[in-house]
Short mmCIF file of C-alpha atoms in Angstrom, two decimals:
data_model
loop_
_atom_site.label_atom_id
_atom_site.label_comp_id
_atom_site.label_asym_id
_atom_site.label_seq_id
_atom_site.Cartn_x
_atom_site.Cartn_y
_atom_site.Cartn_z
CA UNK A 994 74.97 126.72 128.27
CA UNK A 995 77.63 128.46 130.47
CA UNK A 996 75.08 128.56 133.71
CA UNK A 997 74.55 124.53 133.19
CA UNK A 998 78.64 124.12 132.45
CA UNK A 999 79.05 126.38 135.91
CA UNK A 1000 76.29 123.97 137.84
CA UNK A 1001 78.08 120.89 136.35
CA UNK A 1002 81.54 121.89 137.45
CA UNK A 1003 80.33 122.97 140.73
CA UNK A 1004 78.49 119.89 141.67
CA UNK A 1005 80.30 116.90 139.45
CA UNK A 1006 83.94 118.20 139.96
CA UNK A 1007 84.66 115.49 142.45
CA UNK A 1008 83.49 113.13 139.68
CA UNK A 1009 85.08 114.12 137.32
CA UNK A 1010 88.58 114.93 138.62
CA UNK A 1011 89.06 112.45 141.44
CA UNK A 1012 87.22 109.61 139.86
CA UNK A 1013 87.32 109.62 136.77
CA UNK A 1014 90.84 111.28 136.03
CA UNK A 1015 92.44 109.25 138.50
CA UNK A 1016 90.54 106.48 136.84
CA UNK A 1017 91.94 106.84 133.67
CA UNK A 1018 95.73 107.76 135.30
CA UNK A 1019 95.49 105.08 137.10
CA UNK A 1020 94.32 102.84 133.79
CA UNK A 1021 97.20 104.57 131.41
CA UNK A 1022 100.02 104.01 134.48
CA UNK A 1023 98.90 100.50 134.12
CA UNK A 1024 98.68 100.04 131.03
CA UNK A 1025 102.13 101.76 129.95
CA UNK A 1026 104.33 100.04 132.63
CA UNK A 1027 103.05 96.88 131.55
CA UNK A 1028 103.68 97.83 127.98
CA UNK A 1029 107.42 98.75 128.32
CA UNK A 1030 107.85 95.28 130.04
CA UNK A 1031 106.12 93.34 127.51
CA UNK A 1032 107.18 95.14 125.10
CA UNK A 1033 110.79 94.83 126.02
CA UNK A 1034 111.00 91.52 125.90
CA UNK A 1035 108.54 91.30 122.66
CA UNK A 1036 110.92 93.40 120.73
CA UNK A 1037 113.73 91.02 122.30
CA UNK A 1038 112.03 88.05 121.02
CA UNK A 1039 111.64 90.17 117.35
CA UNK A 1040 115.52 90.63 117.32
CA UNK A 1041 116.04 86.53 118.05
CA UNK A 1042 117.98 84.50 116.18
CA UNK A 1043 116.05 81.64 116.77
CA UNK A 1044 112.93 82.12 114.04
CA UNK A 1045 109.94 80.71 115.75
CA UNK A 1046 109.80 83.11 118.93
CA UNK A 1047 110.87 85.99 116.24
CA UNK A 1048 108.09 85.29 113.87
CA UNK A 1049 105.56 84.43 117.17
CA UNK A 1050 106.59 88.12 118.24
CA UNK A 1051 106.30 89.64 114.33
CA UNK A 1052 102.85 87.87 114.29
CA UNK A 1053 101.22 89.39 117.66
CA UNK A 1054 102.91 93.20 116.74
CA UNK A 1055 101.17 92.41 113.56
CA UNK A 1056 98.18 91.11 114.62
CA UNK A 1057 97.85 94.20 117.70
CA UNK A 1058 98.80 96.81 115.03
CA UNK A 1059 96.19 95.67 112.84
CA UNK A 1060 92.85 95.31 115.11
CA UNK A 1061 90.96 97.67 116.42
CA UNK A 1062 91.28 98.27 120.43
CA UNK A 1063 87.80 98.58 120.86
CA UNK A 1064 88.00 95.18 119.46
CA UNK A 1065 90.75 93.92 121.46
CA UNK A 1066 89.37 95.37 124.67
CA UNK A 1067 85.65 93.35 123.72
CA UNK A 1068 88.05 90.24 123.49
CA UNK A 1069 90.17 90.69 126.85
CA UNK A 1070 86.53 91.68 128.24
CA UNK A 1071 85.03 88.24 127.75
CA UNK A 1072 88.07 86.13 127.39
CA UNK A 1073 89.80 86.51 130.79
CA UNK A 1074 86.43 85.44 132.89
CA UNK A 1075 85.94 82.75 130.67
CA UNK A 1076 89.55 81.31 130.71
CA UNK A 1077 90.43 82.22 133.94
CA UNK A 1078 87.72 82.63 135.80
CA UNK A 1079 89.93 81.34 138.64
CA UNK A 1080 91.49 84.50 139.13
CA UNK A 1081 88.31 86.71 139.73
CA UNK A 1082 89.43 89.63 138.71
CA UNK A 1083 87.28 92.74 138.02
CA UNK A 1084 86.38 94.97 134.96
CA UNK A 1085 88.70 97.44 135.54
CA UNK A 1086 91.70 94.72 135.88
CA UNK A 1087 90.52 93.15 132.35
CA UNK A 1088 90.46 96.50 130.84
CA UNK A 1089 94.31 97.40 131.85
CA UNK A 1090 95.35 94.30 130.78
CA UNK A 1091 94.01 94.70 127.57
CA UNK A 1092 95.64 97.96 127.40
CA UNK A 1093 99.02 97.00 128.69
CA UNK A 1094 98.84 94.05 125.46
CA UNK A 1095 97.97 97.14 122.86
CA UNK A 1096 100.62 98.89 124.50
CA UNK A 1097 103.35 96.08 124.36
CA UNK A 1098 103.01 96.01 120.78
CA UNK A 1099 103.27 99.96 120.01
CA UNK A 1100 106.25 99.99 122.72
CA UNK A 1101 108.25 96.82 121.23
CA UNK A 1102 108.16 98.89 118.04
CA UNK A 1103 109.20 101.97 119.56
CA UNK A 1104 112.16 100.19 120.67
CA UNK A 1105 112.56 98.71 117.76
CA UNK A 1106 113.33 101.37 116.24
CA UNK A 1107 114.99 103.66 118.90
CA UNK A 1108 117.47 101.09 118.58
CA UNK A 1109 117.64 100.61 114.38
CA UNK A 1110 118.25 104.63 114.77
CA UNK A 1111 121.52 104.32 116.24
CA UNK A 1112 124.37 103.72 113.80
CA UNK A 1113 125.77 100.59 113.09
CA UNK A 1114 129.16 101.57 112.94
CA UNK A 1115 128.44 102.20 116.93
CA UNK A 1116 127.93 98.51 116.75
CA UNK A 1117 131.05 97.88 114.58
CA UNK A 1118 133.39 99.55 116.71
CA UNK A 1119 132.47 98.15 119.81
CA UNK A 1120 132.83 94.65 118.14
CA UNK A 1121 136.14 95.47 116.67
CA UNK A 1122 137.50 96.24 120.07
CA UNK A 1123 136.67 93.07 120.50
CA UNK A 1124 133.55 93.63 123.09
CA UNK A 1125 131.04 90.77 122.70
CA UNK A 1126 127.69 91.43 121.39
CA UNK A 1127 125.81 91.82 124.90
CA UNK A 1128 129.12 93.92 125.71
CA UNK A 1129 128.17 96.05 122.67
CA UNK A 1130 124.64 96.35 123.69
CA UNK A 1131 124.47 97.18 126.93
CA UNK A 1132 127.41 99.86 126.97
CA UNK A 1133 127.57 101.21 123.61
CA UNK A 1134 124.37 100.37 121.47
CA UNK A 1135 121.41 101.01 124.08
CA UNK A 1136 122.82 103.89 125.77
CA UNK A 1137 121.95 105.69 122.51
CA UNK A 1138 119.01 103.99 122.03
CA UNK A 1139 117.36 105.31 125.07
CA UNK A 1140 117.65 108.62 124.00
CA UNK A 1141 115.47 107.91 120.86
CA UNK A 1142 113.08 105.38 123.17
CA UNK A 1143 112.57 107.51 126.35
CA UNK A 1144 110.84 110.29 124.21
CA UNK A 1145 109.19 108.25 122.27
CA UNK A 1146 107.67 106.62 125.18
CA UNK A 1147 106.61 109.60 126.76
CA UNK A 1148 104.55 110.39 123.44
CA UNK A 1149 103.28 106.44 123.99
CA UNK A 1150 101.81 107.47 127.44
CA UNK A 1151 99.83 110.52 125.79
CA UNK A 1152 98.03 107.85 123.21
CA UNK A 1153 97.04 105.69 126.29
CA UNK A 1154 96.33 108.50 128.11
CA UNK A 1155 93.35 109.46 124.71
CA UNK A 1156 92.77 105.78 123.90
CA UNK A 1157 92.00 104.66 127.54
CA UNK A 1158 89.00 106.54 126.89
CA UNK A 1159 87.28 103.31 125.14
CA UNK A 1160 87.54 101.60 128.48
CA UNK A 1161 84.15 103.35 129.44
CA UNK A 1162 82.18 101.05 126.76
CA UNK A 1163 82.46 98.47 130.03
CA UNK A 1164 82.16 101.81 132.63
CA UNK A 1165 85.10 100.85 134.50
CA UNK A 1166 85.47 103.79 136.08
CA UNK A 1167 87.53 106.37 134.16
CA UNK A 1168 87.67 109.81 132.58
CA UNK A 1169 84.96 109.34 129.98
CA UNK A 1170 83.01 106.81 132.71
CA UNK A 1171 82.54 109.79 134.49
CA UNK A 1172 81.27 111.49 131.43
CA UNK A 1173 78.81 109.19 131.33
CA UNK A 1174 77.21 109.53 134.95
CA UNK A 1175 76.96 113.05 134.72
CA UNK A 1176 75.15 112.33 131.48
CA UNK A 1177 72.84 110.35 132.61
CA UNK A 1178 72.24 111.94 136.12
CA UNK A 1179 71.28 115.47 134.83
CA UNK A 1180 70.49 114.88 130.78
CA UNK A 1181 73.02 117.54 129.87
CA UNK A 1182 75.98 116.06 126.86
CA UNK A 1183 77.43 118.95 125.72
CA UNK A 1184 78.57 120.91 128.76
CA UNK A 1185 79.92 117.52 130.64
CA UNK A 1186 81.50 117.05 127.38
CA UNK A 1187 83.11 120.14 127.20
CA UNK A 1188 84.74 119.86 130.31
CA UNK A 1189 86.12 116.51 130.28
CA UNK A 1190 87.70 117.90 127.36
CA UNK A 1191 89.55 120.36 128.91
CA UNK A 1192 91.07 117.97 131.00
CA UNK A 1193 92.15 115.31 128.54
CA UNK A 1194 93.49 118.37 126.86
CA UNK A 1195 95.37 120.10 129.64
CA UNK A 1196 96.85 117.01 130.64
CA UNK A 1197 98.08 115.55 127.10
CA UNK A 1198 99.52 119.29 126.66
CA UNK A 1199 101.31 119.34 129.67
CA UNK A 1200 102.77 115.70 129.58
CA UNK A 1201 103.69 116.54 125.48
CA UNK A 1202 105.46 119.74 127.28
CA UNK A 1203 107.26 118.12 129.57
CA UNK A 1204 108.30 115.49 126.75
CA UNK A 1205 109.39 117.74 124.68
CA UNK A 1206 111.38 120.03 127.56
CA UNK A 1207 112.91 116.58 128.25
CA UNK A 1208 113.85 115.73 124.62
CA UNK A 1209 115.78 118.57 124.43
CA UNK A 1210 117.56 117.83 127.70
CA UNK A 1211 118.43 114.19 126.25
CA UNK A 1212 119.64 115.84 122.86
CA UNK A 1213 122.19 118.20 124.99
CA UNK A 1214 123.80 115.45 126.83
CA UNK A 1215 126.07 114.62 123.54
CA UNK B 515 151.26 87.07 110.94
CA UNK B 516 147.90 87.02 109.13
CA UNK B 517 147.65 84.63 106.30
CA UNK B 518 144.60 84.28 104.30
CA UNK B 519 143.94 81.45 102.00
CA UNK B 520 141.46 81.46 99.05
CA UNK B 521 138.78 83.89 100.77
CA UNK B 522 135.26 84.20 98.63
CA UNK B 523 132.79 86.90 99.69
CA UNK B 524 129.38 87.89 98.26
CA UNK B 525 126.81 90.10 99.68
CA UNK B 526 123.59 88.47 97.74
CA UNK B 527 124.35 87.87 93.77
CA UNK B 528 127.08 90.33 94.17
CA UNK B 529 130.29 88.01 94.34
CA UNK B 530 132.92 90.91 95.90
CA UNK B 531 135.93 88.93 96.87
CA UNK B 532 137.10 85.97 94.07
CA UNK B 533 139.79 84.20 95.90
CA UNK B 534 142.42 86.49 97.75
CA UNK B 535 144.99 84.70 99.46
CA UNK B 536 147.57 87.24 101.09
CA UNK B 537 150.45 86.97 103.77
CA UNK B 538 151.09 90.09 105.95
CA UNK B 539 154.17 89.67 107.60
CA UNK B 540 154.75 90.96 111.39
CA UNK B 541 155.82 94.68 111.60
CA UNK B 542 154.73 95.21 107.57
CA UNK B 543 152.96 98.03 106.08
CA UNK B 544 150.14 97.00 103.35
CA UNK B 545 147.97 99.48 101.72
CA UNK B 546 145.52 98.31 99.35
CA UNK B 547 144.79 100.58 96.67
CA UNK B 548 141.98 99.92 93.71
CA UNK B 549 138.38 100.88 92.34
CA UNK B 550 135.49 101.38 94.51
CA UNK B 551 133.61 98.23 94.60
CA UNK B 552 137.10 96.40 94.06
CA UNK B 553 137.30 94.69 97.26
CA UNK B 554 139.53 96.51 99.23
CA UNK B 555 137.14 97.12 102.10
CA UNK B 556 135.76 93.73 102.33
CA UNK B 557 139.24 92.07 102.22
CA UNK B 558 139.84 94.29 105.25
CA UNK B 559 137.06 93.61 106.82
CA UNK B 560 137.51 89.77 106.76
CA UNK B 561 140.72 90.10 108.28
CA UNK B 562 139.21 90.74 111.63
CA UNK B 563 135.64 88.83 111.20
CA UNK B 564 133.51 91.69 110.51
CA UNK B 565 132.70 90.29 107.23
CA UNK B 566 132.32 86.25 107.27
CA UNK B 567 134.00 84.95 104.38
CA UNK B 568 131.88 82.00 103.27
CA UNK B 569 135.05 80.22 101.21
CA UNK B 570 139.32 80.29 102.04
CA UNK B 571 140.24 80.47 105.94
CA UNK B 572 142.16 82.86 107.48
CA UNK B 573 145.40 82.64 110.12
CA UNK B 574 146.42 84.67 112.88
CA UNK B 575 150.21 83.72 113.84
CA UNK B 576 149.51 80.64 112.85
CA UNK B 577 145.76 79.82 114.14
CA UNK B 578 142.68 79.97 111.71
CA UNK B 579 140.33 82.02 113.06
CA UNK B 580 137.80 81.22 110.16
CA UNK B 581 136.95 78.00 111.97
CA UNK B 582 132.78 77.59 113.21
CA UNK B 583 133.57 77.34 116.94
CA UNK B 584 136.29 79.92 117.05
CA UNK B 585 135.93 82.95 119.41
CA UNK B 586 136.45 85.52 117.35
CA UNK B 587 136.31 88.64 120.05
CA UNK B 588 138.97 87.23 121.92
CA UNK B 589 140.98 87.67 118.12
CA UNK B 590 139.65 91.18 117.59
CA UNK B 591 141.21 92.44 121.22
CA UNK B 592 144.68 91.62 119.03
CA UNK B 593 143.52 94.02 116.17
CA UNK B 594 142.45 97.49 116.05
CA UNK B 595 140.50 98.97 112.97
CA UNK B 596 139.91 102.24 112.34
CA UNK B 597 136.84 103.48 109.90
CA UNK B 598 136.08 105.61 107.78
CA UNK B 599 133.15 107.27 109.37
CA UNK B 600 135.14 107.09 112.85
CA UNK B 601 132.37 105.60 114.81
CA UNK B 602 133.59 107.41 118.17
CA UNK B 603 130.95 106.63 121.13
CA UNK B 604 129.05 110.02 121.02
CA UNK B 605 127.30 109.24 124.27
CA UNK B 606 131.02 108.80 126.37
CA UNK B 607 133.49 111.31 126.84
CA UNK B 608 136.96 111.49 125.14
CA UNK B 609 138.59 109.60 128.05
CA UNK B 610 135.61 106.85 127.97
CA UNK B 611 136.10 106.21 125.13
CA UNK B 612 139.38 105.14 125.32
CA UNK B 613 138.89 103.01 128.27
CA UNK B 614 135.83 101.39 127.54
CA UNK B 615 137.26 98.30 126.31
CA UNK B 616 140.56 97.56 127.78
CA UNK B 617 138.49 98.10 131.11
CA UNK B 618 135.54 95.38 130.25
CA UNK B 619 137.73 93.14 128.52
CA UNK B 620 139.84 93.41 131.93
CA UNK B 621 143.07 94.15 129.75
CA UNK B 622 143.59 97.13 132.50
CA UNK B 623 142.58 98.34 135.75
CA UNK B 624 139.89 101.71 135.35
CA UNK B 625 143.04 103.50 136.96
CA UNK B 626 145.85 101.97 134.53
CA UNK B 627 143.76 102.77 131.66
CA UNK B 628 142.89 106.53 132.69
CA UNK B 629 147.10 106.67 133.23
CA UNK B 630 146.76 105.46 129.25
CA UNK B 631 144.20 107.41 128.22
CA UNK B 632 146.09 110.08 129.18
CA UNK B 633 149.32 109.55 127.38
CA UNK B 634 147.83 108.57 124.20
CA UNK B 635 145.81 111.70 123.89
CA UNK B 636 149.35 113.51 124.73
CA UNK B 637 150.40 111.85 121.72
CA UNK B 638 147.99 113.06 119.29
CA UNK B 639 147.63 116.08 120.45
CA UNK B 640 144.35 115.92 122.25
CA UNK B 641 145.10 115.96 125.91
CA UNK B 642 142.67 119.20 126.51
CA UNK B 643 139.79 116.98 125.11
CA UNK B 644 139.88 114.50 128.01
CA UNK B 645 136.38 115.16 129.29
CA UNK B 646 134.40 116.07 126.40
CA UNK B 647 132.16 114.05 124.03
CA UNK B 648 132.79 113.83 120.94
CA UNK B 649 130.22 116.03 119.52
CA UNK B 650 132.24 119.07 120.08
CA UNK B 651 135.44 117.23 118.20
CA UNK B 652 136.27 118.29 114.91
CA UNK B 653 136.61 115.21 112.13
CA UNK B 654 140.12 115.34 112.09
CA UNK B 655 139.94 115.09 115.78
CA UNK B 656 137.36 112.50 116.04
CA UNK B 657 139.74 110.35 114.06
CA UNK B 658 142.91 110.68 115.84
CA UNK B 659 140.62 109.35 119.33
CA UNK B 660 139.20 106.67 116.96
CA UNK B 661 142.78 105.95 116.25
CA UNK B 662 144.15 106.04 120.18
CA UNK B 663 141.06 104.00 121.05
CA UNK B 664 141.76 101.34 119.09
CA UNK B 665 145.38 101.87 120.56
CA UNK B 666 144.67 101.02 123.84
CA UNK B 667 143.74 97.54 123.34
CA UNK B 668 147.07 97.41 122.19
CA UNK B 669 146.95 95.28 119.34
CA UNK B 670 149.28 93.66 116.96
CA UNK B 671 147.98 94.89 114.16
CA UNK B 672 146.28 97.67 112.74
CA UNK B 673 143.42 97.92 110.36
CA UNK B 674 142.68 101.28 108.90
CA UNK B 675 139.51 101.72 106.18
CA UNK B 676 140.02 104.83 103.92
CA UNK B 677 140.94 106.77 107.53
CA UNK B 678 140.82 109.83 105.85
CA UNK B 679 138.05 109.74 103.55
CA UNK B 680 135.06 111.46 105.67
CA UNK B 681 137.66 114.49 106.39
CA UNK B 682 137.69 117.56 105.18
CA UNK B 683 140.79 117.82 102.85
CA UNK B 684 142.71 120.39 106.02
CA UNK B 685 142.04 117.67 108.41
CA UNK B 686 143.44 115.17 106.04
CA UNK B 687 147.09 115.45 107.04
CA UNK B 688 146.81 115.50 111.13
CA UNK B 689 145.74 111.96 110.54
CA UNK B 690 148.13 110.59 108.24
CA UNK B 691 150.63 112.22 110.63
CA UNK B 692 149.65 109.85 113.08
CA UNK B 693 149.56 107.06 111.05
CA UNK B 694 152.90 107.44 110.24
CA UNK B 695 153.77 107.61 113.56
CA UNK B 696 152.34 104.56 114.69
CA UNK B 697 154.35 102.88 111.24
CA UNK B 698 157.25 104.42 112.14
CA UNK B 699 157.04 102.72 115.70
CA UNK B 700 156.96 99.07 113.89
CA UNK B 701 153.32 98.60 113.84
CA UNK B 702 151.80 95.96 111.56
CA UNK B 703 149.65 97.96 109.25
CA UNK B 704 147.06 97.41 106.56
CA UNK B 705 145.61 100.47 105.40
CA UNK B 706 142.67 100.84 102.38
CA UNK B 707 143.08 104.29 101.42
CA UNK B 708 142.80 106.64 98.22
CA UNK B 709 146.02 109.08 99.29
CA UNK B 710 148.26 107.45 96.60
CA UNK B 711 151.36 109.76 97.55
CA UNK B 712 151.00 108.53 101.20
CA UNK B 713 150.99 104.76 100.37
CA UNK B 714 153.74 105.09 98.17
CA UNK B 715 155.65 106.93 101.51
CA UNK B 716 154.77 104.90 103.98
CA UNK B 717 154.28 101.33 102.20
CA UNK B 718 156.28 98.40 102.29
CA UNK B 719 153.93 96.70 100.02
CA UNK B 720 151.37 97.79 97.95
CA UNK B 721 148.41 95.99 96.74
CA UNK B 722 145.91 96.65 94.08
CA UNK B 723 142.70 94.92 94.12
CA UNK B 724 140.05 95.25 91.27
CA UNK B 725 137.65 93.11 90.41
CA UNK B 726 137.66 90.90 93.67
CA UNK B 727 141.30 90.13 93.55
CA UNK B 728 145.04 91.38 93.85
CA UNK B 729 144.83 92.08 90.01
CA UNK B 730 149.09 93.37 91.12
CA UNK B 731 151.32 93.81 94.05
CA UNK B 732 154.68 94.66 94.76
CA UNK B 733 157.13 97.68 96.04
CA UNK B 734 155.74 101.13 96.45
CA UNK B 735 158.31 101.71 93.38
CA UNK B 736 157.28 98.48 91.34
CA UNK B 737 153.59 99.43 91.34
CA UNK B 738 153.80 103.00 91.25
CA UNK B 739 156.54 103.37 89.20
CA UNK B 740 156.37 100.42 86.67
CA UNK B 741 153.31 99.11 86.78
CA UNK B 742 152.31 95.78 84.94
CA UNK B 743 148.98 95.06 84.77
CA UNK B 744 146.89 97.18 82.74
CA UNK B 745 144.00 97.54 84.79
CA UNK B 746 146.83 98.99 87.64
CA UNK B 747 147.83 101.28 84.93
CA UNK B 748 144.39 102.82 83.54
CA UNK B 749 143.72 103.32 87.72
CA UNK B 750 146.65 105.47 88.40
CA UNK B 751 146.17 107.06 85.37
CA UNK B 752 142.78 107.84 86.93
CA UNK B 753 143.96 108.99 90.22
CA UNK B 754 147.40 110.59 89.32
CA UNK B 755 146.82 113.48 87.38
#
């Protein structure tokens, strides 16, 4: 066991840490940026007066909350060639944009509710100085809000980060891709195994760390 | 200077104001008195828009402000309102706070309304607070910048709602000092509050709403002193002791 994990390391390391990490950074970068500007304007569209684009934006949360992603990543697999097969675009494309819709959902929430959190007496007294509601938003309501979001995202980017991992059903390249090379190149599962492990751990734990160091920072500013 | 006229309220099946139609005159001191759940708050709250009445209108020197195409914010800059949970802007310092709005709303320059900031914090007593937040304010503190902020917008009229209920009972009077201060300087002033013996000081009307109407006004004396209506009686019965 530890002679194989030592011969794995020593000869797959490339494959696993430049390919198939970067792979799945590269896939969770994606996927989160996307998210935060989707899901921006989603959980704009939620907060609408106007009911059909709130209920259109309730519905997809809804409907991306309540699927699986293995699901939704089959459906973005075969849909975008089929649709828009115009575009050409590769595997790995179709699989971050699946992502970045999962993540749009989760993040519109997040928001959501980063910005539910902050009082509504915040809101109150900025209208009662007679600030309009943008006014009220932008320099008294989301100020706050960011401080409940930012953290919240950073905890978002972790998920992605674990969940990305289903992207190597369709081998596009990533973390647990890489798993599967190795695999199948020398017949050994649990020693690969264990050591893409202990970098989907080291990295959640450090970017949960640095969340959590940066939390603290944001709770200090008041 | 605000008139209302025949203003309904309900929040769901809950029908909280029946018809209150009141006339605060310019440089007057109101204080509404009553129950909880009598109406005091949400009479309050209609006078500057917070709560939409959805019967009566209401008139600001003259202009209804009730009406559907009416910009209300422009109405609000005329009247500050101070609450009871002082909803100060954690996130902006002491001096920020103050000059948030008058700033945006382009009432002032940033430099005229630091100049203001200043001097109102002189006035309560809070001039050494200029650059913190908030958080490190005490609630008697918080209040008095809740109070300056709404200050320097400089507005007509003041609203206060129960000011001094979230305070602990030593914090109470630093607040009503300043309230008094600001009457004292002719400032129209409605005030919701529980402190009996401060209404009755600083009054020139009081009213008592139960029920979802003025069940009695008058005179500090008339109402405290001789009251007629029995529901005003059994409540200071209540709350005199």
């Amino acid at each position: 066991m530890v002679e194989n994990f030592i011969f794995i390391v020593g000869k797959y390391w490339k494959t696993f840490l430049v390919t198939g990490l970067l792979g799945t950074l590269e896939l969770t970068a994606i996927a989160v940026a996307f998210g935060i500007v989707f899901g921006s304007i989603l959980a704009l569209l939620r907060r609408s007066h106007f009911w059909p684009l709130k209920w259109l934006a309730a519905i997809y949360i809804e409907v991306v909350r309540g699927t699986p992603l293995l699901l939704q990543l089959y459906f973005f697999y075969f849909m975008i060639p089929q649709w828009f097969s115009a575009l050409e675009l590769d595997k790995f494309t179709c699989v971050a944009i699946a992502l970045a819709f999962n993540s749009a959902a989760y993040v519109s929430e997040v928001i959501r509710s980063g910005i539910q959190a902050v009082e509504r007496g915040q809101n109150e007294a900025a209208r009662c100085l007679g600030l309009s509601h943008f006014q009220s938003m932008l320099y008294v309501v989301m100020p706050q809000a960011i401080k409940n979001i930012l953290p919240a995202l950073g905890n978002e980017f972790v998920m992605m980060l674990k969940e990305s991992s289903l992207a190597s059903t369709f081998l596009v390249g990533d973390l647990m891709t890489s798993y599967k090379i190795v695999n199948g190149a020398t017949y050994l599962t649990l020693e690969p195994l264990v050591f893409v492990a202990m970098i989907y751990f080291v990295m959640t734990f450090l970017i949960s760390k640095l969340v959590g160091i940066f939390e603290r920072r944001m709770a200090q500013s008041d | 200077m605000i008139k209302t006229v025949d203003l309904h309220k309900s929040f769901g099946k809950l029908h909280v104001l029946k018809g209150v139609s009141e006339h605060i005159a310019p440089q007057e001191v109101v204080s509404i008195i009553g129950p909880s759940g009598g109406g005091k708050s949400t009479f309050l709250r209609c006078l500057n828009m917070m709560e939409v009445p959805e019967q009566g209108q209401i008139f600001l020197d003259g202009v209804e402000i009730t009406g559907k195409k009416v910009n209300v914010d422009k109405y609000r800059q005329r009247m500050g309102m101070v609450f009871q949970q002082f909803n100060v802007f954690p996130h902006l310092t002491v001096e920020k706070n103050i000059t948030l709005a008058p700033v945006l709303l382009k009432k002032k320059t940033e430099k005229e309304a630091r100049e203001m900031a200043a001097e109102l914090l002189a006035r309560v007593g809070l001039s050494d607070k200029l650059h913190e937040h908030p958080g490190r304010l005490s609630g008697g503190q918080k209040q008095r910048l809740a109070i300056v902020r709404a200050l320097a917008m400089e507005p007509e009229i003041m609203l206060f709602d129960e000011p001094t209920s979230a305070l602990d009972p030593e914090m109470v009077g630093e607040v009503l000092s300043v309230i008094k201060g600001l009457v004292k300087d002719g400032m129209t002033t409605v005030i919701v509050t529980h402190e009996m013996g401060f209404a009755r000081e600083i009054s020139d009307r009081v009213l008592f709403m139960d029920g979802g109407v003025i069940a009695e006004e008058g005179t500090p004396e008339q109402v405290f002193g001789a009251p007629q209506n029995a529901r005003t009686k059994e409540f200071l019965s209540k709350v005199l002791y």
